[in-house]
Amino acid sequence: MVLRLKVRRGQEDGRSYFQSYEVPYEEGMTLLSALQKIKEEIDPSLTFRHFCRAGICGTCTVMVNGFPKLACKEQVLSYVLFGEELVVEPLRNFKVIRDLAVDNQAVINKIKELRLWLKEASTDPRIPPEVSKRIESSADCILCSACQSYCPQVLEREYAGPLFFAKLYRFYLDPREEDKSLRAFQTVKEGQLYHCLSCNKCNLVCPKEVEPATLIRELMQLMDVGS
Ligand code: FES
């Protein structure tokens, strides 16, 4: 059995083309292991990112037949069985460095700009169980950028994107966060939260079921945005 892939190869200057590959299927093969096989045995110039191979680090996200997916979690058996070609492309809404590797510096810069981390000013490190439950999904975000790449408002407007507000939700509710309301309001203002269309596309593609759009709607209610 053979897996057929069509991979978009590209350079920083924006030029790109598709290259087709055929990889012999091996039991349990994921898209990431297929890409590694190509790199090791067929074409060493193919460039892509990965690290943990376990759906934890969020670095291997690519577009698969138009949807953002974690390559290390994407099983390829059904594509092989149905003879479907896998079209693999770099994440949308990001600048391509080479082939499937994109530049995520803008995400890092935005996290710094919006100060999306816990300042932990409180001397009591405990979180009440009911709060812990509410922030659980937000805390599960692995920064894989699947939501950012599938959001129709990112790049179209000044909207920061679902990733940042899913993160903010956690810090807004976390009792250990110092000065949270002031910081949260500033983040909402700078990130232009009201540009969210509530289309739920980010919910659909998040591999960790963080449901950013649901958290954004809650955040809007909590902070009375748009009323
Ligand atoms: Fe870490 Fe896929 S390699 S999430």
CSV table of N, CA and C in Angstrom, one decimal, residues 6 11 37 67 77 80 126 132 137 145 147 166-168 179 187 195 197 201 207 209 227:
chain,number,residue,atom,x,y,z
A,6,LYS,N,0.9,15.4,-2.1
A,6,LYS,CA,1.3,16.5,-2.9
A,6,LYS,C,1.7,17.6,-1.9
A,11,GLN,N,9.5,29.1,-1.0
A,11,GLN,CA,10.6,29.9,-0.5
A,11,GLN,C,10.1,31.2,0.2
A,37,LYS,N,10.0,10.0,6.4
A,37,LYS,CA,10.5,9.0,5.5
A,37,LYS,C,10.9,9.7,4.1
A,67,PHE,N,-7.3,21.8,5.8
A,67,PHE,CA,-7.5,22.0,7.3
A,67,PHE,C,-6.2,21.9,8.0
A,77,LEU,N,-3.8,6.1,7.3
A,77,LEU,CA,-4.3,4.8,6.8
A,77,LEU,C,-5.6,5.0,5.9
A,80,VAL,N,-4.8,6.1,2.5
A,80,VAL,CA,-4.2,5.0,1.7
A,80,VAL,C,-5.3,4.1,1.2
A,126,ARG,N,-3.2,28.6,45.5
A,126,ARG,CA,-4.3,27.6,45.2
A,126,ARG,C,-5.3,28.3,44.2
A,132,SER,N,-10.6,26.3,38.5
A,132,SER,CA,-9.7,25.4,37.8
A,132,SER,C,-10.4,24.7,36.6
A,137,SER,N,-9.6,24.2,29.8
A,137,SER,CA,-9.5,24.1,28.3
A,137,SER,C,-8.5,25.1,27.8
A,145,SER,N,-1.2,27.1,16.7
A,145,SER,CA,-1.6,28.1,15.7
A,145,SER,C,-2.6,27.6,14.6
A,147,CYS,N,-5.8,27.5,15.0
A,147,CYS,CA,-6.9,28.4,15.1
A,147,CYS,C,-6.6,29.7,14.3
A,166,ALA,N,-8.0,33.1,23.6
A,166,ALA,CA,-8.1,31.8,24.4
A,166,ALA,C,-7.2,31.8,25.6
A,167,LYS,N,-6.0,32.4,25.3
A,167,LYS,CA,-5.0,32.5,26.4
A,167,LYS,C,-5.4,33.5,27.5
A,168,LEU,N,-5.9,34.6,27.0
A,168,LEU,CA,-6.3,35.7,27.9
A,168,LEU,C,-7.4,35.2,28.8
A,179,ASP,N,-3.8,42.5,39.0
A,179,ASP,CA,-4.3,43.6,38.1
A,179,ASP,C,-4.9,43.1,36.9
A,187,THR,N,-5.7,44.3,26.8
A,187,THR,CA,-5.5,43.3,25.8
A,187,THR,C,-6.6,43.2,24.8
A,195,HIS,N,-13.6,42.2,16.7
A,195,HIS,CA,-13.6,41.7,15.3
A,195,HIS,C,-13.9,40.2,15.1
A,197,LEU,N,-15.9,37.1,14.5
A,197,LEU,CA,-17.2,36.9,13.8
A,197,LEU,C,-18.1,35.9,14.5
A,201,LYS,N,-15.0,28.7,13.5
A,201,LYS,CA,-14.0,27.9,12.7
A,201,LYS,C,-12.8,27.5,13.6
A,207,PRO,N,-6.9,21.1,17.8
A,207,PRO,CA,-6.7,19.7,18.1
A,207,PRO,C,-6.8,19.4,19.5
A,209,GLU,N,-9.2,20.8,21.5
A,209,GLU,CA,-10.6,21.1,22.0
A,209,GLU,C,-10.6,22.3,23.0
A,227,SER,N,-21.4,45.8,24.2
A,227,SER,CA,-22.8,46.1,24.7
A,227,SER,C,-22.9,47.6,24.8
